[in-house]
JSON list of C-alpha atoms in Angstrom, two decimals:
[
{"chain": "A", "resi": 15, "resn": "UNK", "atom": "CA", "xyz": [46.50, 141.28, 119.07]},
{"chain": "A", "resi": 16, "resn": "UNK", "atom": "CA", "xyz": [45.79, 139.62, 122.37]},
{"chain": "A", "resi": 17, "resn": "UNK", "atom": "CA", "xyz": [48.73, 137.87, 123.95]},
{"chain": "A", "resi": 18, "resn": "UNK", "atom": "CA", "xyz": [51.47, 139.82, 122.17]},
{"chain": "A", "resi": 19, "resn": "UNK", "atom": "CA", "xyz": [52.65, 141.55, 125.35]},
{"chain": "A", "resi": 20, "resn": "UNK", "atom": "CA", "xyz": [53.52, 138.13, 126.77]},
{"chain": "A", "resi": 21, "resn": "UNK", "atom": "CA", "xyz": [55.11, 137.08, 123.49]},
{"chain": "A", "resi": 22, "resn": "UNK", "atom": "CA", "xyz": [57.29, 140.19, 123.55]},
{"chain": "A", "resi": 23, "resn": "UNK", "atom": "CA", "xyz": [58.39, 139.48, 127.12]},
{"chain": "A", "resi": 24, "resn": "UNK", "atom": "CA", "xyz": [59.35, 135.95, 126.10]},
{"chain": "A", "resi": 25, "resn": "UNK", "atom": "CA", "xyz": [61.13, 137.08, 122.93]},
{"chain": "A", "resi": 26, "resn": "UNK", "atom": "CA", "xyz": [63.25, 139.99, 124.08]},
{"chain": "A", "resi": 27, "resn": "UNK", "atom": "CA", "xyz": [66.78, 139.01, 123.07]},
{"chain": "A", "resi": 28, "resn": "UNK", "atom": "CA", "xyz": [69.01, 138.69, 126.16]},
{"chain": "A", "resi": 29, "resn": "UNK", "atom": "CA", "xyz": [72.52, 140.06, 126.56]},
{"chain": "A", "resi": 30, "resn": "UNK", "atom": "CA", "xyz": [72.10, 142.97, 124.13]},
{"chain": "A", "resi": 31, "resn": "UNK", "atom": "CA", "xyz": [71.29, 146.66, 124.63]},
{"chain": "A", "resi": 32, "resn": "UNK", "atom": "CA", "xyz": [67.59, 147.44, 124.73]},
{"chain": "A", "resi": 33, "resn": "UNK", "atom": "CA", "xyz": [65.57, 146.75, 122.80]},
{"chain": "A", "resi": 34, "resn": "UNK", "atom": "CA", "xyz": [65.63, 143.88, 120.31]},
{"chain": "A", "resi": 35, "resn": "UNK", "atom": "CA", "xyz": [62.72, 141.47, 119.92]},
{"chain": "A", "resi": 36, "resn": "UNK", "atom": "CA", "xyz": [62.74, 138.29, 117.86]},
{"chain": "A", "resi": 37, "resn": "UNK", "atom": "CA", "xyz": [59.58, 136.31, 117.06]},
{"chain": "A", "resi": 38, "resn": "UNK", "atom": "CA", "xyz": [60.10, 133.04, 115.17]},
{"chain": "A", "resi": 39, "resn": "UNK", "atom": "CA", "xyz": [57.32, 131.78, 112.86]},
{"chain": "A", "resi": 40, "resn": "UNK", "atom": "CA", "xyz": [55.61, 135.17, 112.86]},
{"chain": "A", "resi": 41, "resn": "UNK", "atom": "CA", "xyz": [54.05, 134.27, 109.51]},
{"chain": "A", "resi": 42, "resn": "UNK", "atom": "CA", "xyz": [52.91, 130.87, 108.25]},
{"chain": "A", "resi": 43, "resn": "UNK", "atom": "CA", "xyz": [54.34, 128.83, 105.38]},
{"chain": "A", "resi": 44, "resn": "UNK", "atom": "CA", "xyz": [51.29, 129.79, 103.29]},
{"chain": "A", "resi": 45, "resn": "UNK", "atom": "CA", "xyz": [51.85, 133.50, 104.02]},
{"chain": "A", "resi": 46, "resn": "UNK", "atom": "CA", "xyz": [55.53, 133.19, 103.14]},
{"chain": "A", "resi": 47, "resn": "UNK", "atom": "CA", "xyz": [54.60, 131.52, 99.83]},
{"chain": "A", "resi": 48, "resn": "UNK", "atom": "CA", "xyz": [52.10, 134.32, 99.16]},
{"chain": "A", "resi": 49, "resn": "UNK", "atom": "CA", "xyz": [54.68, 137.04, 99.81]},
{"chain": "A", "resi": 50, "resn": "UNK", "atom": "CA", "xyz": [57.31, 135.38, 97.59]},
{"chain": "A", "resi": 51, "resn": "UNK", "atom": "CA", "xyz": [54.78, 134.91, 94.78]},
{"chain": "A", "resi": 52, "resn": "UNK", "atom": "CA", "xyz": [53.69, 138.57, 94.83]},
{"chain": "A", "resi": 53, "resn": "UNK", "atom": "CA", "xyz": [57.28, 139.86, 94.97]},
{"chain": "A", "resi": 54, "resn": "UNK", "atom": "CA", "xyz": [58.40, 137.65, 92.09]},
{"chain": "A", "resi": 55, "resn": "UNK", "atom": "CA", "xyz": [55.38, 138.74, 90.02]},
{"chain": "A", "resi": 56, "resn": "UNK", "atom": "CA", "xyz": [56.16, 142.44, 90.51]},
{"chain": "A", "resi": 57, "resn": "UNK", "atom": "CA", "xyz": [56.84, 144.21, 87.19]},
{"chain": "A", "resi": 58, "resn": "UNK", "atom": "CA", "xyz": [60.55, 144.72, 86.50]},
{"chain": "A", "resi": 59, "resn": "UNK", "atom": "CA", "xyz": [60.39, 148.60, 86.53]},
{"chain": "A", "resi": 60, "resn": "UNK", "atom": "CA", "xyz": [59.42, 148.45, 90.23]},
{"chain": "A", "resi": 61, "resn": "UNK", "atom": "CA", "xyz": [62.82, 146.95, 91.05]},
{"chain": "A", "resi": 62, "resn": "UNK", "atom": "CA", "xyz": [65.88, 149.09, 91.75]},
{"chain": "A", "resi": 63, "resn": "UNK", "atom": "CA", "xyz": [69.07, 147.25, 90.89]},
{"chain": "A", "resi": 64, "resn": "UNK", "atom": "CA", "xyz": [72.07, 147.93, 93.14]},
{"chain": "A", "resi": 65, "resn": "UNK", "atom": "CA", "xyz": [75.55, 146.48, 92.85]},
{"chain": "A", "resi": 66, "resn": "UNK", "atom": "CA", "xyz": [75.02, 143.79, 95.49]},
{"chain": "A", "resi": 67, "resn": "UNK", "atom": "CA", "xyz": [71.24, 143.36, 95.65]},
{"chain": "A", "resi": 68, "resn": "UNK", "atom": "CA", "xyz": [67.97, 144.68, 94.26]},
{"chain": "A", "resi": 69, "resn": "UNK", "atom": "CA", "xyz": [65.06, 146.27, 96.07]},
{"chain": "A", "resi": 70, "resn": "UNK", "atom": "CA", "xyz": [61.51, 147.62, 95.88]},
{"chain": "A", "resi": 71, "resn": "UNK", "atom": "CA", "xyz": [60.05, 150.67, 97.64]},
{"chain": "A", "resi": 72, "resn": "UNK", "atom": "CA", "xyz": [56.36, 150.62, 98.57]},
{"chain": "A", "resi": 73, "resn": "UNK", "atom": "CA", "xyz": [54.50, 153.59, 100.04]},
{"chain": "A", "resi": 74, "resn": "UNK", "atom": "CA", "xyz": [56.86, 156.06, 98.37]},
{"chain": "A", "resi": 75, "resn": "UNK", "atom": "CA", "xyz": [60.57, 156.80, 98.27]},
{"chain": "A", "resi": 76, "resn": "UNK", "atom": "CA", "xyz": [61.89, 158.33, 101.53]},
{"chain": "A", "resi": 77, "resn": "UNK", "atom": "CA", "xyz": [63.52, 161.72, 101.01]},
{"chain": "A", "resi": 78, "resn": "UNK", "atom": "CA", "xyz": [64.81, 164.46, 103.37]},
{"chain": "A", "resi": 79, "resn": "UNK", "atom": "CA", "xyz": [62.29, 166.89, 101.88]},
{"chain": "A", "resi": 80, "resn": "UNK", "atom": "CA", "xyz": [59.43, 164.46, 102.46]},
{"chain": "A", "resi": 81, "resn": "UNK", "atom": "CA", "xyz": [58.20, 161.17, 100.99]},
{"chain": "A", "resi": 82, "resn": "UNK", "atom": "CA", "xyz": [55.51, 161.50, 98.31]},
{"chain": "A", "resi": 83, "resn": "UNK", "atom": "CA", "xyz": [53.01, 159.08, 99.81]},
{"chain": "A", "resi": 84, "resn": "UNK", "atom": "CA", "xyz": [51.80, 156.30, 97.52]},
{"chain": "A", "resi": 85, "resn": "UNK", "atom": "CA", "xyz": [49.13, 153.68, 98.09]},
{"chain": "A", "resi": 86, "resn": "UNK", "atom": "CA", "xyz": [50.42, 150.30, 99.27]},
{"chain": "A", "resi": 87, "resn": "UNK", "atom": "CA", "xyz": [48.86, 147.24, 97.59]},
{"chain": "A", "resi": 88, "resn": "UNK", "atom": "CA", "xyz": [46.43, 145.14, 99.59]},
{"chain": "A", "resi": 89, "resn": "UNK", "atom": "CA", "xyz": [48.64, 142.04, 99.65]},
{"chain": "A", "resi": 90, "resn": "UNK", "atom": "CA", "xyz": [51.40, 144.02, 101.35]},
{"chain": "A", "resi": 91, "resn": "UNK", "atom": "CA", "xyz": [49.12, 146.09, 103.57]},
{"chain": "A", "resi": 92, "resn": "UNK", "atom": "CA", "xyz": [48.01, 142.78, 105.08]},
{"chain": "A", "resi": 93, "resn": "UNK", "atom": "CA", "xyz": [51.47, 142.30, 106.63]},
{"chain": "A", "resi": 94, "resn": "UNK", "atom": "CA", "xyz": [51.76, 145.93, 107.68]},
{"chain": "A", "resi": 95, "resn": "UNK", "atom": "CA", "xyz": [48.50, 145.41, 109.59]},
{"chain": "A", "resi": 96, "resn": "UNK", "atom": "CA", "xyz": [49.83, 142.20, 111.11]},
{"chain": "A", "resi": 97, "resn": "UNK", "atom": "CA", "xyz": [52.91, 144.01, 112.40]},
{"chain": "A", "resi": 98, "resn": "UNK", "atom": "CA", "xyz": [50.81, 147.00, 113.56]},
{"chain": "A", "resi": 99, "resn": "UNK", "atom": "CA", "xyz": [48.55, 144.69, 115.54]},
{"chain": "A", "resi": 100, "resn": "UNK", "atom": "CA", "xyz": [51.53, 143.90, 117.78]},
{"chain": "A", "resi": 101, "resn": "UNK", "atom": "CA", "xyz": [51.26, 147.45, 119.17]},
{"chain": "A", "resi": 102, "resn": "UNK", "atom": "CA", "xyz": [54.91, 148.18, 118.50]},
{"chain": "A", "resi": 103, "resn": "UNK", "atom": "CA", "xyz": [54.26, 151.56, 116.95]},
{"chain": "A", "resi": 104, "resn": "UNK", "atom": "CA", "xyz": [52.48, 154.52, 118.53]},
{"chain": "A", "resi": 105, "resn": "UNK", "atom": "CA", "xyz": [49.04, 155.38, 117.12]},
{"chain": "A", "resi": 106, "resn": "UNK", "atom": "CA", "xyz": [50.34, 158.40, 115.22]},
{"chain": "A", "resi": 107, "resn": "UNK", "atom": "CA", "xyz": [53.48, 156.58, 114.04]},
{"chain": "A", "resi": 108, "resn": "UNK", "atom": "CA", "xyz": [51.97, 153.65, 112.17]},
{"chain": "A", "resi": 109, "resn": "UNK", "atom": "CA", "xyz": [54.01, 152.03, 109.37]},
{"chain": "A", "resi": 110, "resn": "UNK", "atom": "CA", "xyz": [53.62, 153.72, 105.99]},
{"chain": "A", "resi": 111, "resn": "UNK", "atom": "CA", "xyz": [56.59, 152.34, 104.09]},
{"chain": "A", "resi": 112, "resn": "UNK", "atom": "CA", "xyz": [57.93, 148.90, 103.13]},
{"chain": "A", "resi": 113, "resn": "UNK", "atom": "CA", "xyz": [61.38, 148.26, 101.71]},
{"chain": "A", "resi": 114, "resn": "UNK", "atom": "CA", "xyz": [61.73, 144.86, 100.06]},
{"chain": "A", "resi": 115, "resn": "UNK", "atom": "CA", "xyz": [65.29, 143.61, 99.61]},
{"chain": "A", "resi": 116, "resn": "UNK", "atom": "CA", "xyz": [66.28, 140.56, 97.59]},
{"chain": "A", "resi": 117, "resn": "UNK", "atom": "CA", "xyz": [69.55, 138.92, 98.66]},
{"chain": "A", "resi": 118, "resn": "UNK", "atom": "CA", "xyz": [70.96, 136.12, 96.55]},
{"chain": "A", "resi": 119, "resn": "UNK", "atom": "CA", "xyz": [73.27, 133.63, 98.23]},
{"chain": "A", "resi": 120, "resn": "UNK", "atom": "CA", "xyz": [76.57, 135.42, 98.73]},
{"chain": "A", "resi": 121, "resn": "UNK", "atom": "CA", "xyz": [75.06, 138.92, 98.75]},
{"chain": "A", "resi": 122, "resn": "UNK", "atom": "CA", "xyz": [74.86, 141.26, 101.74]},
{"chain": "A", "resi": 123, "resn": "UNK", "atom": "CA", "xyz": [74.85, 144.89, 102.82]},
{"chain": "A", "resi": 124, "resn": "UNK", "atom": "CA", "xyz": [77.57, 147.04, 104.39]},
{"chain": "A", "resi": 125, "resn": "UNK", "atom": "CA", "xyz": [77.32, 148.32, 107.97]},
{"chain": "A", "resi": 126, "resn": "UNK", "atom": "CA", "xyz": [74.79, 151.14, 108.19]},
{"chain": "A", "resi": 127, "resn": "UNK", "atom": "CA", "xyz": [72.07, 152.74, 110.27]},
{"chain": "A", "resi": 128, "resn": "UNK", "atom": "CA", "xyz": [68.58, 153.51, 108.99]},
{"chain": "A", "resi": 129, "resn": "UNK", "atom": "CA", "xyz": [69.04, 157.16, 109.93]},
{"chain": "A", "resi": 130, "resn": "UNK", "atom": "CA", "xyz": [66.78, 160.16, 110.56]},
{"chain": "A", "resi": 131, "resn": "UNK", "atom": "CA", "xyz": [64.38, 159.59, 107.64]},
{"chain": "A", "resi": 132, "resn": "UNK", "atom": "CA", "xyz": [62.61, 156.93, 109.69]},
{"chain": "A", "resi": 133, "resn": "UNK", "atom": "CA", "xyz": [60.96, 156.71, 113.10]},
{"chain": "A", "resi": 134, "resn": "UNK", "atom": "CA", "xyz": [63.49, 154.70, 115.19]},
{"chain": "A", "resi": 135, "resn": "UNK", "atom": "CA", "xyz": [61.68, 151.37, 115.09]},
{"chain": "A", "resi": 136, "resn": "UNK", "atom": "CA", "xyz": [62.53, 148.84, 112.38]},
{"chain": "A", "resi": 137, "resn": "UNK", "atom": "CA", "xyz": [60.52, 145.66, 111.86]},
{"chain": "A", "resi": 138, "resn": "UNK", "atom": "CA", "xyz": [61.70, 143.01, 109.40]},
{"chain": "A", "resi": 139, "resn": "UNK", "atom": "CA", "xyz": [60.00, 139.87, 108.11]},
{"chain": "A", "resi": 140, "resn": "UNK", "atom": "CA", "xyz": [62.34, 137.34, 106.47]},
{"chain": "A", "resi": 141, "resn": "UNK", "atom": "CA", "xyz": [61.20, 135.04, 103.67]},
{"chain": "A", "resi": 142, "resn": "UNK", "atom": "CA", "xyz": [62.85, 132.31, 101.63]},
{"chain": "A", "resi": 143, "resn": "UNK", "atom": "CA", "xyz": [66.07, 131.95, 103.59]},
{"chain": "A", "resi": 144, "resn": "UNK", "atom": "CA", "xyz": [67.76, 132.77, 106.87]},
{"chain": "A", "resi": 145, "resn": "UNK", "atom": "CA", "xyz": [70.47, 135.37, 107.28]},
{"chain": "A", "resi": 146, "resn": "UNK", "atom": "CA", "xyz": [72.88, 136.52, 109.97]},
{"chain": "A", "resi": 147, "resn": "UNK", "atom": "CA", "xyz": [72.52, 140.16, 111.00]},
{"chain": "A", "resi": 148, "resn": "UNK", "atom": "CA", "xyz": [75.74, 141.57, 112.46]},
{"chain": "A", "resi": 149, "resn": "UNK", "atom": "CA", "xyz": [75.99, 144.57, 114.82]},
{"chain": "A", "resi": 150, "resn": "UNK", "atom": "CA", "xyz": [78.83, 147.03, 115.34]},
{"chain": "A", "resi": 151, "resn": "UNK", "atom": "CA", "xyz": [79.06, 149.98, 117.73]},
{"chain": "A", "resi": 152, "resn": "UNK", "atom": "CA", "xyz": [78.74, 153.32, 116.02]},
{"chain": "A", "resi": 153, "resn": "UNK", "atom": "CA", "xyz": [82.09, 155.11, 116.19]},
{"chain": "A", "resi": 154, "resn": "UNK", "atom": "CA", "xyz": [82.74, 158.81, 116.54]},
{"chain": "A", "resi": 155, "resn": "UNK", "atom": "CA", "xyz": [85.38, 160.70, 114.57]},
{"chain": "A", "resi": 156, "resn": "UNK", "atom": "CA", "xyz": [88.06, 160.24, 117.25]},
{"chain": "A", "resi": 157, "resn": "UNK", "atom": "CA", "xyz": [87.85, 156.44, 117.25]},
{"chain": "A", "resi": 158, "resn": "UNK", "atom": "CA", "xyz": [89.34, 153.94, 114.87]},
{"chain": "A", "resi": 159, "resn": "UNK", "atom": "CA", "xyz": [87.71, 153.62, 111.46]},
{"chain": "A", "resi": 160, "resn": "UNK", "atom": "CA", "xyz": [86.81, 149.93, 111.72]},
{"chain": "A", "resi": 161, "resn": "UNK", "atom": "CA", "xyz": [84.72, 148.71, 114.64]},
{"chain": "A", "resi": 162, "resn": "UNK", "atom": "CA", "xyz": [84.75, 145.13, 115.91]},
{"chain": "A", "resi": 163, "resn": "UNK", "atom": "CA", "xyz": [81.76, 142.85, 115.65]},
{"chain": "A", "resi": 164, "resn": "UNK", "atom": "CA", "xyz": [79.74, 143.08, 118.90]},
{"chain": "A", "resi": 165, "resn": "UNK", "atom": "CA", "xyz": [77.10, 140.39, 118.33]},
{"chain": "A", "resi": 166, "resn": "UNK", "atom": "CA", "xyz": [74.82, 138.85, 115.70]},
{"chain": "A", "resi": 167, "resn": "UNK", "atom": "CA", "xyz": [71.21, 137.68, 115.37]},
{"chain": "A", "resi": 168, "resn": "UNK", "atom": "CA", "xyz": [70.08, 134.70, 113.34]},
{"chain": "A", "resi": 169, "resn": "UNK", "atom": "CA", "xyz": [66.99, 135.73, 111.36]},
{"chain": "A", "resi": 170, "resn": "UNK", "atom": "CA", "xyz": [65.13, 132.58, 110.36]},
{"chain": "A", "resi": 171, "resn": "UNK", "atom": "CA", "xyz": [62.68, 132.49, 107.47]},
{"chain": "A", "resi": 172, "resn": "UNK", "atom": "CA", "xyz": [59.14, 133.53, 108.51]},
{"chain": "A", "resi": 173, "resn": "UNK", "atom": "CA", "xyz": [60.47, 135.39, 111.56]},
{"chain": "A", "resi": 174, "resn": "UNK", "atom": "CA", "xyz": [59.85, 138.99, 112.71]},
{"chain": "A", "resi": 175, "resn": "UNK", "atom": "CA", "xyz": [62.78, 141.01, 114.03]},
{"chain": "A", "resi": 176, "resn": "UNK", "atom": "CA", "xyz": [62.20, 144.33, 115.84]},
{"chain": "A", "resi": 177, "resn": "UNK", "atom": "CA", "xyz": [65.04, 146.80, 116.32]},
{"chain": "A", "resi": 178, "resn": "UNK", "atom": "CA", "xyz": [64.63, 150.04, 118.25]},
{"chain": "A", "resi": 179, "resn": "UNK", "atom": "CA", "xyz": [65.99, 152.50, 120.83]},
{"chain": "A", "resi": 180, "resn": "UNK", "atom": "CA", "xyz": [69.70, 152.01, 121.65]},
{"chain": "A", "resi": 181, "resn": "UNK", "atom": "CA", "xyz": [70.25, 149.48, 118.89]},
{"chain": "A", "resi": 182, "resn": "UNK", "atom": "CA", "xyz": [68.81, 151.91, 116.35]},
{"chain": "A", "resi": 183, "resn": "UNK", "atom": "CA", "xyz": [70.74, 155.00, 117.45]},
{"chain": "A", "resi": 184, "resn": "UNK", "atom": "CA", "xyz": [74.11, 153.66, 118.64]},
{"chain": "A", "resi": 185, "resn": "UNK", "atom": "CA", "xyz": [74.81, 150.62, 116.48]},
{"chain": "A", "resi": 186, "resn": "UNK", "atom": "CA", "xyz": [75.34, 149.82, 112.82]},
{"chain": "A", "resi": 187, "resn": "UNK", "atom": "CA", "xyz": [74.03, 146.58, 111.29]},
{"chain": "A", "resi": 188, "resn": "UNK", "atom": "CA", "xyz": [75.18, 144.62, 108.28]},
{"chain": "A", "resi": 189, "resn": "UNK", "atom": "CA", "xyz": [74.91, 141.32, 106.42]},
{"chain": "A", "resi": 190, "resn": "UNK", "atom": "CA", "xyz": [78.22, 139.72, 105.39]},
{"chain": "A", "resi": 191, "resn": "UNK", "atom": "CA", "xyz": [78.65, 138.68, 101.78]},
{"chain": "A", "resi": 192, "resn": "UNK", "atom": "CA", "xyz": [78.94, 134.91, 102.05]},
{"chain": "A", "resi": 193, "resn": "UNK", "atom": "CA", "xyz": [77.06, 131.80, 100.94]},
{"chain": "A", "resi": 194, "resn": "UNK", "atom": "CA", "xyz": [76.78, 130.14, 104.36]},
{"chain": "A", "resi": 195, "resn": "UNK", "atom": "CA", "xyz": [76.85, 130.97, 108.08]},
{"chain": "A", "resi": 196, "resn": "UNK", "atom": "CA", "xyz": [78.43, 129.08, 110.96]},
{"chain": "A", "resi": 197, "resn": "UNK", "atom": "CA", "xyz": [76.59, 128.84, 114.27]},
{"chain": "A", "resi": 198, "resn": "UNK", "atom": "CA", "xyz": [78.54, 130.40, 117.14]},
{"chain": "A", "resi": 199, "resn": "UNK", "atom": "CA", "xyz": [76.68, 130.47, 120.45]},
{"chain": "A", "resi": 200, "resn": "UNK", "atom": "CA", "xyz": [79.04, 133.10, 121.85]},
{"chain": "A", "resi": 201, "resn": "UNK", "atom": "CA", "xyz": [78.26, 135.54, 119.02]},
{"chain": "A", "resi": 202, "resn": "UNK", "atom": "CA", "xyz": [74.64, 134.82, 117.99]},
{"chain": "A", "resi": 203, "resn": "UNK", "atom": "CA", "xyz": [72.53, 136.13, 120.87]},
{"chain": "A", "resi": 204, "resn": "UNK", "atom": "CA", "xyz": [69.02, 134.93, 119.96]},
{"chain": "A", "resi": 205, "resn": "UNK", "atom": "CA", "xyz": [69.62, 131.18, 119.52]},
{"chain": "A", "resi": 206, "resn": "UNK", "atom": "CA", "xyz": [67.73, 130.36, 122.73]},
{"chain": "A", "resi": 207, "resn": "UNK", "atom": "CA", "xyz": [64.49, 131.81, 121.30]},
{"chain": "A", "resi": 208, "resn": "UNK", "atom": "CA", "xyz": [64.82, 130.64, 117.70]},
{"chain": "A", "resi": 209, "resn": "UNK", "atom": "CA", "xyz": [62.15, 128.42, 116.21]},
{"chain": "A", "resi": 210, "resn": "UNK", "atom": "CA", "xyz": [64.64, 125.63, 115.54]},
{"chain": "A", "resi": 211, "resn": "UNK", "atom": "CA", "xyz": [67.55, 124.28, 117.56]},
{"chain": "A", "resi": 212, "resn": "UNK", "atom": "CA", "xyz": [71.06, 124.73, 116.25]},
{"chain": "A", "resi": 213, "resn": "UNK", "atom": "CA", "xyz": [74.38, 123.12, 117.18]},
{"chain": "A", "resi": 214, "resn": "UNK", "atom": "CA", "xyz": [77.72, 124.85, 117.74]},
{"chain": "A", "resi": 215, "resn": "UNK", "atom": "CA", "xyz": [79.65, 124.89, 114.47]},
{"chain": "A", "resi": 216, "resn": "UNK", "atom": "CA", "xyz": [76.61, 123.96, 112.36]},
{"chain": "A", "resi": 217, "resn": "UNK", "atom": "CA", "xyz": [76.79, 125.35, 108.83]},
{"chain": "A", "resi": 218, "resn": "UNK", "atom": "CA", "xyz": [73.65, 126.98, 107.39]},
{"chain": "A", "resi": 219, "resn": "UNK", "atom": "CA", "xyz": [73.62, 127.49, 103.63]},
{"chain": "A", "resi": 220, "resn": "UNK", "atom": "CA", "xyz": [71.90, 130.61, 102.43]},
{"chain": "A", "resi": 221, "resn": "UNK", "atom": "CA", "xyz": [69.28, 130.66, 99.69]},
{"chain": "A", "resi": 222, "resn": "UNK", "atom": "CA", "xyz": [67.44, 133.60, 98.13]},
{"chain": "A", "resi": 223, "resn": "UNK", "atom": "CA", "xyz": [66.19, 135.83, 100.96]},
{"chain": "A", "resi": 224, "resn": "UNK", "atom": "CA", "xyz": [63.40, 138.38, 100.56]},
{"chain": "A", "resi": 225, "resn": "UNK", "atom": "CA", "xyz": [63.11, 140.78, 103.48]},
{"chain": "A", "resi": 226, "resn": "UNK", "atom": "CA", "xyz": [60.17, 143.10, 104.23]},
{"chain": "A", "resi": 227, "resn": "UNK", "atom": "CA", "xyz": [61.41, 146.07, 106.25]},
{"chain": "A", "resi": 228, "resn": "UNK", "atom": "CA", "xyz": [58.33, 147.81, 107.62]},
{"chain": "A", "resi": 229, "resn": "UNK", "atom": "CA", "xyz": [58.81, 151.32, 109.04]},
{"chain": "A", "resi": 230, "resn": "UNK", "atom": "CA", "xyz": [57.22, 154.72, 109.62]},
{"chain": "A", "resi": 231, "resn": "UNK", "atom": "CA", "xyz": [58.39, 157.72, 107.60]},
{"chain": "A", "resi": 232, "resn": "UNK", "atom": "CA", "xyz": [57.43, 160.81, 109.63]},
{"chain": "A", "resi": 233, "resn": "UNK", "atom": "CA", "xyz": [57.91, 163.39, 106.88]},
{"chain": "A", "resi": 234, "resn": "UNK", "atom": "CA", "xyz": [55.48, 162.78, 104.02]},
{"chain": "A", "resi": 235, "resn": "UNK", "atom": "CA", "xyz": [53.66, 164.80, 101.42]},
{"chain": "A", "resi": 236, "resn": "UNK", "atom": "CA", "xyz": [50.47, 164.06, 99.50]},
{"chain": "A", "resi": 237, "resn": "UNK", "atom": "CA", "xyz": [51.49, 166.39, 96.67]},
{"chain": "A", "resi": 238, "resn": "UNK", "atom": "CA", "xyz": [51.65, 164.74, 93.27]},
{"chain": "A", "resi": 239, "resn": "UNK", "atom": "CA", "xyz": [54.78, 165.12, 91.19]},
{"chain": "A", "resi": 240, "resn": "UNK", "atom": "CA", "xyz": [54.28, 167.00, 87.95]},
{"chain": "A", "resi": 241, "resn": "UNK", "atom": "CA", "xyz": [55.69, 165.28, 84.93]},
{"chain": "A", "resi": 242, "resn": "UNK", "atom": "CA", "xyz": [56.62, 167.33, 81.87]}
]
């Protein structure tokens, strides 16, 4: 999409290891409403219920032996194409998987990395509510068990966040389990390029957040599973 190279230059998050990009208002209000409607209308068996959130896999379920590729519905492919048009991914590494997470207010996810099942570029569209994404340095076995918080990013609703390279390989990311977030300019590194302006100490209450994590799974198979 013409002009995205300039947008990327303007939206690289300063003060953090390469390479994190944050684009506020990547989708419109109408597109956000469309996404939320489709997700909420998804049949219950498509949801996987975890202890602190629930999720949907589209395109298949990633597995070390290979993901059995499944067709992605048109309404969701639309947003894969929108992300792909930014020329983030190489031609032979186009997104083929979407993980949809639903976070209720107070829910989160423990510190983790996306690991070797995925090509090391993660793109996330946020809908319905903001969240605060926290980053910790990955520790080796000789270091202390608990790492200190290094920095955070405020992910506004309708934004696109791109995580890759050093941030993918050498850091863990998490979402704290709380119902609100407090703005700290010393910790949150992307405030200068957010769509809205925020004040130090401002409290942001969380609502229901639906995130679309769009990635490439290198190892896939077109074989159909035999049932029975």
